[in-house]
Amino acid sequence: MDKFVVYGGNPLRGTIEVGGMKNSALGILFGTILTNDICIIENLPPVSDITNSLEILRECGAKIKMLSRTSAEIDTRCVQPCQAPYEMATKMRASYYVLGAELGRFGKTKSAYPGGCDFGVRPIDRHIKGFESLGADVEIVDGCVCAEAKEGVLRGTSIFMDDISVGATINIMLAAVRARGTTIIDNAAREPHVVDLANFLNACGANISGAGTDVIKIKGVSRLFGTTYAIIPDMIEAGTYMMAAAVNDGSRVEIKNVIPKHLESITAKLIEMGVEIKEDEDSLIVEKNGRLSKVNVKTLPYPGFPTDMQPQMCALQVTAQGTSMLIEGVWENRFRYTEELRKMGAQISVEGRAATIVGVDHLNAARVKATDLRAGVAMIIAALGAEGRSEIVDIYHIERGYEDIVEKLRAVGANISREMIKEDEASANKVI
Ligand code: UD1
């Protein structure tokens, strides 16, 4: 078991390159099942969520060859339905994409009810309703979701989503792409990774239009073909490094391989706080001088401020001048990490989905834990600004989604390292 050790206070200066988008890659990797062919997927982020997804695909019968650290050749011709390994599927939220993809190709599927970060209740009723509208019978048996197309085929239909769900939009697209007839998803998620998946599927021969708007039209095709496809850059990884660059005075970081349009809501809030941002075609420069000002933020589905940037934003608001509000508009319970920031001296009070943050002068170094993926990285951001030695434990959460985070931050001057947790410390960690 390892921990991150951070000595805060250093300005960050230099260049950070962003990798491929984890959440986009997850949909596309499972989407390869639909092709019954060979795909080459490039710009995959080498993080544990991706290695686990590749492992699930392998267990389903796919043949996978890593062509480099970030590209994989995936042959799904021998995939058989209902083979997703139970334990692995329970650990990852996105394992539910195997359901849509297998249902779309074979007309039947079975996989464990998915796990993932704990933000309160995480139902999948919208996915299930979508599959049922397409003509599948769905039941939950022994902790598994089992679905089967009536008469062996799915039929295109109109689906109105009561509330926006990224995962349900993706899963319904996967199931509908080879269905008979046309499917319309109304009130669809508009996230860049929904568009990326549509682009990938269209490159394989699908007929999807409207991705990126709230009405997606999918004309079913009888088969798809393999292709070579590169995943888009990760806007959440980029946003996280933008926030890391906004912590200490004198920081100036160029963030490369980004799509500035995807970052607009983050850029706008940082500028409001007093951070200087210069955009170029596929990079941006973040510069911080002087104390940050308070800012009010509400997370919303894209193009709103992303919920996956909420803890990182909080890590900046805690030392901004004045009182900031942070409202969580997507998840029921995404403020568990604020307890950890309080250990560093942050003044945060949470009521339901709203946090009130009174900016303090500075944070104190402390020993904190990563309570989930984005909360974990928020601890790093907070520790970069706190004078002295901070320790972050339970870093496996962070490694699910951030490639080489220690190396990338060290390259711009952060004093961060990965160290082994000694046995006596490990037992002490249980009580922090
Ligand atoms: C995805 C992202 C996650 C991000 C979230 C919102 C992946 C692997 N994960 O999660 O990092 O935080 O989008 O941007 O891409 N809901 C229901 N019923 C459903 C589905 C969702 O009630 O069937 C609710 C959820 O509880 C939540 C809201 O809808 O309150 C949004 O969830 P959703 O957009 O589906 O998130 P995910 O796709 O799971």
CSV table of C-alpha atoms and ligand atoms in Angstrom, one decimal:
chain,number,residue,atom,x,y,z
A,1,MET,CA,0.0,0.0,0.0
A,2,ASP,CA,1.3,3.4,-1.0
A,3,LYS,CA,0.6,7.0,-0.1
A,4,PHE,CA,1.3,10.4,-1.6
A,5,VAL,CA,3.6,12.8,0.3
A,6,VAL,CA,3.3,16.4,-0.6
A,7,TYR,CA,5.3,19.4,0.6
A,8,GLY,CA,3.2,22.4,-0.3
A,9,GLY,CA,4.1,26.0,-1.3
A,10,ASN,CA,5.9,25.6,-4.6
A,11,PRO,CA,4.7,27.5,-7.6
A,12,LEU,CA,4.1,25.2,-10.6
A,13,ARG,CA,6.0,26.2,-13.8
A,14,GLY,CA,6.2,24.3,-17.0
A,15,THR,CA,4.1,22.1,-19.3
A,16,ILE,CA,1.7,19.3,-18.6
A,17,GLU,CA,0.3,17.1,-21.3
A,18,VAL,CA,-3.2,15.7,-20.9
A,19,GLY,CA,-4.1,12.1,-21.9
A,20,GLY,CA,-7.2,10.5,-23.4
A,21,MET,CA,-10.5,10.9,-21.7
A,22,LYS,CA,-11.1,8.0,-19.3
A,23,ASN,CA,-14.9,8.2,-19.3
A,24,SER,CA,-15.0,8.3,-23.1
A,25,ALA,CA,-12.6,5.4,-23.4
A,26,LEU,CA,-14.8,3.3,-21.2
A,27,GLY,CA,-17.9,3.6,-23.5
A,28,ILE,CA,-15.8,3.1,-26.6
A,29,LEU,CA,-13.9,0.0,-25.3
A,30,PHE,CA,-17.2,-1.8,-24.6
A,31,GLY,CA,-18.6,-0.4,-27.8
A,32,THR,CA,-16.0,-2.5,-29.8
A,33,ILE,CA,-18.1,-5.5,-28.9
A,34,LEU,CA,-20.7,-4.3,-31.3
A,35,THR,CA,-18.3,-4.5,-34.3
A,36,ASN,CA,-17.7,-8.2,-34.2
A,37,ASP,CA,-14.4,-7.2,-35.8
A,38,ILE,CA,-10.9,-5.8,-35.0
A,39,CYS,CA,-10.6,-2.2,-33.8
A,40,ILE,CA,-7.5,-0.2,-32.9
A,41,ILE,CA,-8.2,2.3,-30.1
A,42,GLU,CA,-5.6,5.0,-29.6
A,43,ASN,CA,-5.0,7.7,-26.9
A,44,LEU,CA,-6.2,5.4,-24.1
A,45,PRO,CA,-5.3,6.7,-20.7
A,46,PRO,CA,-3.1,4.1,-18.9
A,47,VAL,CA,-5.1,4.1,-15.7
A,48,SER,CA,-6.6,1.3,-13.7
A,49,ASP,CA,-10.2,1.8,-14.8
A,50,ILE,CA,-9.0,1.2,-18.4
A,51,THR,CA,-6.9,-1.9,-17.6
A,52,ASN,CA,-9.8,-3.3,-15.7
A,53,SER,CA,-12.2,-2.7,-18.6
A,54,LEU,CA,-9.7,-4.4,-21.0
A,55,GLU,CA,-9.6,-7.3,-18.5
A,56,ILE,CA,-13.4,-7.6,-18.5
A,57,LEU,CA,-13.4,-7.6,-22.3
A,58,ARG,CA,-10.8,-10.3,-22.3
A,59,GLU,CA,-12.9,-12.4,-20.0
A,60,CYS,CA,-15.8,-11.9,-22.4
A,61,GLY,CA,-13.7,-13.5,-25.1
A,62,ALA,CA,-12.0,-10.5,-26.8
A,63,LYS,CA,-8.4,-10.8,-28.0
A,64,ILE,CA,-6.4,-7.8,-26.9
A,65,LYS,CA,-2.9,-6.8,-28.0
A,66,MET,CA,-1.4,-3.6,-26.5
A,67,LEU,CA,0.4,-1.9,-29.4
A,68,SER,CA,1.8,0.8,-27.1
A,69,ARG,CA,1.1,2.1,-23.6
A,70,THR,CA,-1.9,4.0,-25.0
A,71,SER,CA,-3.2,2.0,-27.9
A,72,ALA,CA,-4.8,-1.4,-28.1
A,73,GLU,CA,-5.9,-3.7,-30.8
A,74,ILE,CA,-9.2,-5.3,-29.8
A,75,ASP,CA,-10.6,-8.3,-31.7
A,76,THR,CA,-14.2,-8.9,-30.5
A,77,ARG,CA,-15.0,-11.7,-33.0
A,78,CYS,CA,-14.9,-14.4,-30.3
A,79,VAL,CA,-16.9,-12.5,-27.7
A,80,GLN,CA,-19.7,-14.5,-26.1
A,81,PRO,CA,-22.5,-12.8,-24.2
A,82,CYS,CA,-23.1,-13.0,-20.4
A,83,GLN,CA,-19.4,-13.8,-19.6
A,84,ALA,CA,-18.5,-10.5,-17.7
A,85,PRO,CA,-16.7,-11.5,-14.5
A,86,TYR,CA,-18.9,-10.7,-11.5
A,87,GLU,CA,-16.3,-9.4,-9.1
A,88,MET,CA,-14.6,-7.1,-11.6
A,89,ALA,CA,-17.9,-5.7,-12.8
A,90,THR,CA,-19.1,-4.9,-9.3
A,91,LYS,CA,-15.9,-2.7,-8.8
A,92,MET,CA,-16.5,-0.4,-11.8
A,93,ARG,CA,-19.5,1.7,-12.5
A,94,ALA,CA,-18.8,1.7,-16.3
A,95,SER,CA,-18.9,-2.1,-16.5
A,96,TYR,CA,-22.6,-1.5,-17.2
A,97,TYR,CA,-21.7,-0.6,-20.8
A,98,VAL,CA,-21.2,-4.3,-21.4
A,99,LEU,CA,-25.0,-4.6,-21.0
A,100,GLY,CA,-25.9,-2.2,-23.8
A,101,ALA,CA,-23.1,-3.5,-26.1
A,102,GLU,CA,-24.0,-7.2,-25.7
A,103,LEU,CA,-27.7,-6.6,-25.9
A,104,GLY,CA,-27.1,-4.6,-29.1
A,105,ARG,CA,-25.0,-7.4,-30.7
A,106,PHE,CA,-26.4,-10.7,-29.3
A,107,GLY,CA,-29.9,-9.7,-28.1
A,108,LYS,CA,-29.0,-10.8,-24.6
A,109,THR,CA,-26.7,-10.0,-21.7
A,110,LYS,CA,-25.9,-10.4,-18.1
A,111,SER,CA,-23.5,-8.5,-15.8
A,112,ALA,CA,-23.2,-7.7,-12.1
A,113,TYR,CA,-25.0,-4.6,-10.8
A,114,PRO,CA,-22.2,-2.0,-11.1
A,115,GLY,CA,-20.2,-0.4,-8.3
A,116,GLY,CA,-18.0,2.7,-8.5
A,117,CYS,CA,-17.4,5.9,-6.4
A,118,ASP,CA,-19.8,6.3,-3.6
A,119,PHE,CA,-21.8,9.5,-4.1
A,120,GLY,CA,-25.0,8.2,-2.4
A,121,VAL,CA,-27.6,6.3,-4.3
A,122,ARG,CA,-26.5,5.4,-7.9
A,123,PRO,CA,-29.5,3.7,-9.5
A,124,ILE,CA,-29.5,2.4,-13.1
A,125,ASP,CA,-33.3,2.6,-13.6
A,126,ARG,CA,-32.9,4.9,-16.7
A,127,HIS,CA,-30.7,2.3,-18.4
A,128,ILE,CA,-33.2,-0.4,-17.6
A,129,LYS,CA,-36.2,1.6,-18.8
A,130,GLY,CA,-34.3,2.3,-22.0
A,131,PHE,CA,-33.5,-1.3,-22.7
A,132,GLU,CA,-37.2,-2.2,-22.0
A,133,SER,CA,-38.4,0.5,-24.4
A,134,LEU,CA,-36.2,-1.1,-27.1
A,135,GLY,CA,-38.0,-4.4,-26.5
A,136,ALA,CA,-35.9,-6.2,-23.9
A,137,ASP,CA,-37.1,-8.1,-20.8
A,138,VAL,CA,-34.8,-7.0,-17.9
A,139,GLU,CA,-34.6,-8.6,-14.4
A,140,ILE,CA,-32.2,-8.3,-11.5
A,141,VAL,CA,-31.2,-11.9,-10.4
A,142,ASP,CA,-28.6,-12.6,-7.6
A,143,GLY,CA,-27.0,-9.1,-8.0
A,144,CYS,CA,-26.9,-9.3,-11.8
A,145,VAL,CA,-28.7,-7.4,-14.4
A,146,CYS,CA,-30.0,-9.9,-17.0
A,147,ALA,CA,-31.6,-8.6,-20.2
A,148,GLU,CA,-32.9,-10.4,-23.3
A,149,ALA,CA,-34.6,-9.0,-26.4
A,150,LYS,CA,-38.1,-10.3,-26.9
A,151,GLU,CA,-38.1,-12.5,-30.1
A,152,GLY,CA,-34.3,-12.0,-30.2
A,153,VAL,CA,-34.4,-8.5,-31.7
A,154,LEU,CA,-34.5,-5.0,-30.4
A,155,ARG,CA,-36.7,-2.4,-32.1
A,156,GLY,CA,-36.1,1.3,-32.5
A,157,THR,CA,-38.3,3.5,-30.4
A,158,SER,CA,-38.6,7.0,-28.9
A,159,ILE,CA,-37.2,7.4,-25.4
A,160,PHE,CA,-37.7,10.5,-23.3
A,161,MET,CA,-35.3,10.6,-20.4
A,162,ASP,CA,-37.0,12.2,-17.3
A,163,ASP,CA,-33.6,13.5,-16.1
A,164,ILE,CA,-30.3,13.6,-17.9
A,165,SER,CA,-28.0,10.6,-17.4
A,166,VAL,CA,-24.7,10.3,-19.2
A,167,GLY,CA,-24.4,6.5,-18.6
A,168,ALA,CA,-28.0,5.8,-19.7
A,169,THR,CA,-27.6,7.9,-22.9
A,170,ILE,CA,-24.4,5.9,-23.7
A,171,ASN,CA,-26.0,2.5,-22.9
A,172,ILE,CA,-29.1,3.2,-24.9
A,173,MET,CA,-26.9,4.3,-27.9
A,174,LEU,CA,-25.0,1.1,-27.6
A,175,ALA,CA,-28.1,-1.1,-27.5
A,176,ALA,CA,-29.9,0.8,-30.3
A,177,VAL,CA,-27.2,1.1,-32.9
A,178,ARG,CA,-27.9,-2.3,-34.4
A,179,ALA,CA,-31.7,-2.4,-33.5
A,180,ARG,CA,-34.3,-2.6,-36.2
A,181,GLY,CA,-35.6,0.8,-37.1
A,182,THR,CA,-34.9,4.3,-35.6
A,183,THR,CA,-34.4,5.2,-32.0
A,184,ILE,CA,-34.7,8.8,-30.8
A,185,ILE,CA,-33.3,9.7,-27.4
A,186,ASP,CA,-34.9,12.9,-26.1
A,187,ASN,CA,-33.3,14.9,-23.2
A,188,ALA,CA,-30.1,13.1,-23.9
A,189,ALA,CA,-26.8,14.0,-22.2
A,190,ARG,CA,-24.6,16.3,-24.3
A,191,GLU,CA,-21.2,15.5,-22.7
A,192,PRO,CA,-18.2,15.4,-25.0
A,193,HIS,CA,-17.8,11.7,-24.4
A,194,VAL,CA,-21.3,11.0,-25.7
A,195,VAL,CA,-20.2,12.8,-28.9
A,196,ASP,CA,-16.9,10.8,-28.9
A,197,LEU,CA,-18.8,7.5,-28.7
A,198,ALA,CA,-21.2,8.5,-31.5
A,199,ASN,CA,-18.2,9.5,-33.7
A,200,PHE,CA,-16.5,6.1,-33.0
A,201,LEU,CA,-19.7,4.1,-33.8
A,202,ASN,CA,-20.3,6.2,-36.9
A,203,ALA,CA,-16.7,5.4,-38.0
A,204,CYS,CA,-17.6,1.8,-37.6
A,205,GLY,CA,-20.7,2.2,-39.9
A,206,ALA,CA,-23.4,3.3,-37.5
A,207,ASN,CA,-25.9,6.0,-38.4
A,208,ILE,CA,-26.1,8.4,-35.4
A,209,SER,CA,-26.9,12.1,-35.6
A,210,GLY,CA,-27.5,14.8,-33.1
A,211,ALA,CA,-25.0,13.7,-30.5
A,212,GLY,CA,-23.9,16.8,-28.6
A,213,THR,CA,-27.5,18.1,-28.7
A,214,ASP,CA,-30.3,16.9,-26.5
A,215,VAL,CA,-32.0,14.8,-29.2
A,216,ILE,CA,-30.0,11.9,-30.6
A,217,LYS,CA,-31.3,10.0,-33.6
A,218,ILE,CA,-30.0,6.4,-34.2
A,219,LYS,CA,-31.0,4.7,-37.4
A,220,GLY,CA,-30.3,1.0,-36.7
A,221,VAL,CA,-27.8,-0.8,-39.1
A,222,SER,CA,-27.5,-4.5,-39.5
A,223,ARG,CA,-23.7,-4.6,-38.8
A,224,LEU,CA,-20.7,-2.6,-37.8
A,225,PHE,CA,-17.0,-2.9,-38.9
A,226,GLY,CA,-13.7,-2.4,-37.1
A,227,THR,CA,-11.9,0.9,-37.3
A,228,THR,CA,-9.0,2.8,-35.9
A,229,TYR,CA,-10.1,5.6,-33.5
A,230,ALA,CA,-8.3,8.0,-31.2
A,231,ILE,CA,-10.0,9.0,-27.9
A,232,ILE,CA,-10.5,12.8,-27.2
A,233,PRO,CA,-8.4,14.5,-24.5
A,234,ASP,CA,-9.7,14.3,-20.9
A,235,MET,CA,-11.4,17.5,-19.9
A,236,ILE,CA,-11.5,16.5,-16.3
A,237,GLU,CA,-7.8,15.7,-16.2
A,238,ALA,CA,-7.1,19.1,-17.9
A,239,GLY,CA,-9.4,20.9,-15.5
A,240,THR,CA,-7.7,19.3,-12.5
A,241,TYR,CA,-4.3,20.6,-13.6
A,242,MET,CA,-5.8,24.0,-14.3
A,243,MET,CA,-6.9,24.1,-10.7
A,244,ALA,CA,-3.5,22.8,-9.5
A,245,ALA,CA,-1.9,25.7,-11.3
A,246,ALA,CA,-4.2,28.1,-9.6
A,247,VAL,CA,-3.1,27.3,-6.1
A,248,ASN,CA,0.3,29.0,-5.5
A,249,ASP,CA,1.4,32.5,-6.5
A,250,GLY,CA,3.9,32.6,-9.3
A,251,SER,CA,2.5,29.5,-11.0
A,252,ARG,CA,2.5,29.5,-14.8
A,253,VAL,CA,1.5,26.2,-16.4
A,254,GLU,CA,0.9,25.4,-20.1
A,255,ILE,CA,-1.6,22.5,-20.4
A,256,LYS,CA,-1.3,20.8,-23.8
A,257,ASN,CA,-3.5,18.5,-25.7
A,258,VAL,CA,-6.9,20.0,-24.6
A,259,ILE,CA,-10.1,21.0,-26.4
A,260,PRO,CA,-10.6,24.5,-24.9
A,261,LYS,CA,-14.3,24.5,-25.8
A,262,HIS,CA,-14.9,21.6,-23.4
A,263,LEU,CA,-13.3,23.6,-20.6
A,264,GLU,CA,-15.3,26.7,-20.9
A,265,SER,CA,-17.3,26.4,-17.7
A,266,ILE,CA,-14.1,25.7,-15.7
A,267,THR,CA,-12.1,28.5,-17.4
A,268,ALA,CA,-15.0,31.0,-16.7
A,269,LYS,CA,-15.0,30.2,-13.0
A,270,LEU,CA,-11.2,30.4,-12.7
A,271,ILE,CA,-11.2,33.8,-14.4
A,272,GLU,CA,-13.9,35.0,-12.0
A,273,MET,CA,-11.6,34.0,-9.2
A,274,GLY,CA,-8.7,36.1,-10.6
A,275,VAL,CA,-6.7,33.4,-12.5
A,276,GLU,CA,-5.3,34.4,-15.9
A,277,ILE,CA,-6.0,32.0,-18.7
A,278,LYS,CA,-4.8,32.3,-22.3
A,279,GLU,CA,-6.3,29.8,-24.8
A,280,ASP,CA,-4.7,28.5,-27.9
A,281,GLU,CA,-6.1,26.0,-30.4
A,282,ASP,CA,-5.2,22.9,-28.4
A,283,SER,CA,-3.5,24.2,-25.3
A,284,LEU,CA,-3.9,26.8,-22.6
A,285,ILE,CA,-1.7,28.7,-20.2
A,286,VAL,CA,-2.9,29.2,-16.6
A,287,GLU,CA,-1.2,31.8,-14.5
A,288,LYS,CA,-1.8,32.7,-10.9
A,289,ASN,CA,-0.7,35.8,-9.0
A,290,GLY,CA,-2.5,37.3,-5.9
A,291,ARG,CA,-5.1,35.8,-3.7
A,292,LEU,CA,-8.1,34.1,-5.3
A,293,SER,CA,-11.6,35.7,-4.9
A,294,LYS,CA,-14.7,33.9,-3.8
A,295,VAL,CA,-16.9,32.3,-6.4
A,296,ASN,CA,-20.3,30.6,-6.4
A,297,VAL,CA,-20.5,27.3,-8.4
A,298,LYS,CA,-23.3,24.9,-9.2
A,299,THR,CA,-22.6,21.6,-10.9
A,300,LEU,CA,-24.8,20.6,-13.8
A,301,PRO,CA,-24.8,18.3,-16.8
A,302,TYR,CA,-22.6,19.5,-19.7
A,303,PRO,CA,-22.2,22.3,-20.8
A,304,GLY,CA,-22.6,23.3,-17.1
A,305,PHE,CA,-19.8,23.1,-14.5
A,306,PRO,CA,-18.9,19.4,-14.3
A,307,THR,CA,-19.7,17.5,-11.1
A,308,ASP,CA,-16.4,15.7,-11.6
A,309,MET,CA,-14.6,19.0,-11.0
A,310,GLN,CA,-16.6,19.9,-7.8
A,311,PRO,CA,-14.1,18.7,-5.1
A,312,GLN,CA,-11.1,20.2,-7.0
A,313,MET,CA,-13.0,23.6,-7.1
A,314,CYS,CA,-13.7,23.3,-3.4
A,315,ALA,CA,-9.9,22.8,-2.8
A,316,LEU,CA,-9.5,26.3,-4.3
A,317,GLN,CA,-12.5,28.0,-2.7
A,318,VAL,CA,-11.2,27.1,0.8
A,319,THR,CA,-8.5,29.7,0.6
A,320,ALA,CA,-10.2,32.2,-1.7
A,321,GLN,CA,-11.0,35.6,-0.2
A,322,GLY,CA,-14.7,35.7,1.1
A,323,THR,CA,-17.5,33.2,1.3
A,324,SER,CA,-18.1,30.9,-1.6
A,325,MET,CA,-21.1,28.6,-2.3
A,326,LEU,CA,-20.8,25.2,-3.9
A,327,ILE,CA,-24.0,23.5,-5.0
A,328,GLU,CA,-24.0,19.9,-6.2
A,329,GLY,CA,-26.6,19.6,-8.9
A,330,VAL,CA,-26.0,16.0,-10.1
A,331,TRP,CA,-25.2,13.6,-7.2
A,332,GLU,CA,-27.1,13.1,-4.0
A,333,ASN,CA,-24.1,13.0,-1.7
A,334,ARG,CA,-20.8,14.2,-3.1
A,335,PHE,CA,-19.4,16.2,-0.1
A,336,ARG,CA,-18.0,13.4,2.1
A,337,TYR,CA,-14.4,14.7,1.3
A,338,THR,CA,-15.1,18.0,3.0
A,339,GLU,CA,-14.4,16.3,6.3
A,340,GLU,CA,-10.8,15.7,5.0
A,341,LEU,CA,-10.4,19.4,4.0
A,342,ARG,CA,-11.5,20.4,7.5
A,343,LYS,CA,-8.5,18.5,8.9
A,344,MET,CA,-6.4,21.0,7.0
A,345,GLY,CA,-8.2,23.9,8.6
A,346,ALA,CA,-10.8,24.6,5.9
A,347,GLN,CA,-14.1,26.1,7.0
A,348,ILE,CA,-16.8,24.3,5.2
A,349,SER,CA,-20.4,23.7,6.3
A,350,VAL,CA,-22.6,21.3,4.3
A,351,GLU,CA,-26.4,21.2,4.2
A,352,GLY,CA,-27.8,18.7,1.8
A,353,ARG,CA,-26.4,19.5,-1.6
A,354,ALA,CA,-25.0,22.9,-0.7
A,355,ALA,CA,-21.6,23.8,0.9
A,356,THR,CA,-20.8,27.2,2.3
A,357,ILE,CA,-17.1,27.8,2.3
A,358,VAL,CA,-15.5,30.6,4.3
A,359,GLY,CA,-12.1,31.3,2.8
A,360,VAL,CA,-9.2,31.0,5.2
A,361,ASP,CA,-5.7,32.6,4.8
A,362,HIS,CA,-3.9,29.3,4.4
A,363,LEU,CA,-4.4,25.5,4.9
A,364,ASN,CA,-2.3,23.4,7.3
A,365,ALA,CA,-0.5,20.3,6.1
A,366,ALA,CA,-2.3,17.2,7.3
A,367,ARG,CA,-2.8,13.5,6.9
A,368,VAL,CA,-5.9,13.0,4.8
A,369,LYS,CA,-7.5,10.3,2.7
A,370,ALA,CA,-8.8,10.0,-0.8
A,371,THR,CA,-12.5,9.2,-0.3
A,372,ASP,CA,-13.0,8.7,-4.0
A,373,LEU,CA,-11.4,9.5,-7.4
A,374,ARG,CA,-12.0,13.3,-7.8
A,375,ALA,CA,-12.0,13.9,-4.0
A,376,GLY,CA,-8.6,12.2,-3.9
A,377,VAL,CA,-7.1,14.6,-6.4
A,378,ALA,CA,-8.7,17.5,-4.6
A,379,MET,CA,-6.6,16.5,-1.6
A,380,ILE,CA,-3.5,16.8,-3.7
A,381,ILE,CA,-4.5,20.3,-4.9
A,382,ALA,CA,-5.2,21.3,-1.3
A,383,ALA,CA,-1.8,19.8,-0.1
A,384,LEU,CA,0.0,21.7,-2.9
A,385,GLY,CA,-1.1,24.9,-1.2
A,386,ALA,CA,-0.6,23.9,2.5
A,387,GLU,CA,2.8,24.6,4.0
A,388,GLY,CA,4.6,21.6,5.3
A,389,ARG,CA,4.2,17.8,4.8
A,390,SER,CA,0.8,16.4,3.9
A,391,GLU,CA,0.1,12.7,3.4
A,392,ILE,CA,-2.7,11.3,1.3
A,393,VAL,CA,-3.8,7.7,1.8
A,394,ASP,CA,-6.1,5.4,-0.2
A,395,ILE,CA,-4.5,6.6,-3.4
A,396,TYR,CA,-5.9,3.7,-5.4
A,397,HIS,CA,-8.9,5.8,-6.0
A,398,ILE,CA,-6.8,8.5,-7.7
A,399,GLU,CA,-5.0,5.9,-9.8
A,400,ARG,CA,-8.3,4.8,-11.3
A,401,GLY,CA,-8.4,8.0,-13.3
A,402,TYR,CA,-5.0,9.9,-13.3
A,403,GLU,CA,-2.1,8.7,-15.4
A,404,ASP,CA,1.4,9.4,-13.9
A,405,ILE,CA,0.0,12.1,-11.7
A,406,VAL,CA,3.2,12.2,-9.5
A,407,GLU,CA,5.5,12.5,-12.5
A,408,LYS,CA,3.3,15.1,-14.3
A,409,LEU,CA,3.2,17.3,-11.2
A,410,ARG,CA,6.9,16.8,-10.3
A,411,ALA,CA,7.8,17.9,-13.9
A,412,VAL,CA,6.3,21.3,-13.2
A,413,GLY,CA,8.0,21.7,-9.8
A,414,ALA,CA,5.6,20.2,-7.3
A,415,ASN,CA,7.2,18.4,-4.3
A,416,ILE,CA,5.1,15.2,-4.4
A,417,SER,CA,6.3,11.6,-4.1
A,418,ARG,CA,4.8,8.2,-3.7
A,419,GLU,CA,5.9,6.3,-0.7
A,420,MET,CA,5.2,3.0,0.8
A,421,ILE,CA,3.0,2.9,3.9
A,422,LYS,CA,4.8,1.1,6.7
A,423,GLU,CA,2.9,-1.6,8.7
A,424,ASP,CA,2.6,0.4,11.9
A,425,GLU,CA,1.4,3.4,9.9
A,426,ALA,CA,-1.2,1.3,8.1
A,427,SER,CA,-2.9,0.4,11.3
A,428,ALA,CA,-2.8,4.0,12.4
A,429,ASN,CA,-4.4,5.0,9.0
A,430,LYS,CA,-7.5,3.0,9.9
A,431,VAL,CA,-8.4,5.6,12.5
A,432,ILE,CA,-7.7,8.8,10.6
B,1,UD1,C1,-20.9,9.6,-15.4
B,1,UD1,C2,-19.4,9.7,-15.1
B,1,UD1,C3,-19.2,10.3,-13.7
B,1,UD1,C4,-19.9,11.7,-13.6
B,1,UD1,C5,-21.4,11.6,-14.1
B,1,UD1,C6,-22.1,12.9,-14.2
B,1,UD1,C7,-18.5,7.7,-16.2
B,1,UD1,C8,-18.0,6.4,-16.0
B,1,UD1,N1,-18.9,8.3,-15.0
B,1,UD1,O1,-21.5,8.8,-14.4
B,1,UD1,O2,-17.9,10.4,-13.4
B,1,UD1,O3,-19.9,12.1,-12.3
B,1,UD1,O4,-21.4,11.0,-15.4
B,1,UD1,O5,-21.3,13.8,-15.1
B,1,UD1,O6,-18.7,8.3,-17.3
B,1,UD1,N2,-29.4,8.5,-12.3
B,1,UD1,C9,-30.6,7.8,-12.0
B,1,UD1,N3,-30.9,6.7,-12.7
B,1,UD1,C10,-30.1,6.2,-13.6
B,1,UD1,C11,-28.9,6.8,-13.9
B,1,UD1,C12,-28.6,8.0,-13.2
B,1,UD1,O7,-31.4,8.3,-11.1
B,1,UD1,O8,-30.5,5.2,-14.2
B,1,UD1,C13,-29.0,9.7,-11.5
B,1,UD1,C14,-27.7,9.5,-10.7
B,1,UD1,O9,-28.0,9.0,-9.4
B,1,UD1,C15,-27.2,10.9,-10.6
B,1,UD1,C16,-27.6,11.5,-12.0
B,1,UD1,O10,-28.7,10.7,-12.5
B,1,UD1,O11,-27.9,11.6,-9.6
B,1,UD1,C17,-26.6,11.6,-13.0
B,1,UD1,O12,-26.0,10.3,-13.3
B,1,UD1,P1,-25.3,9.9,-14.6
B,1,UD1,O13,-25.2,11.0,-15.6
B,1,UD1,O14,-26.0,8.6,-15.1
B,1,UD1,O15,-23.9,9.5,-14.2
B,1,UD1,P2,-23.0,8.3,-14.7
B,1,UD1,O16,-23.2,8.1,-16.1
B,1,UD1,O17,-23.2,7.1,-13.8
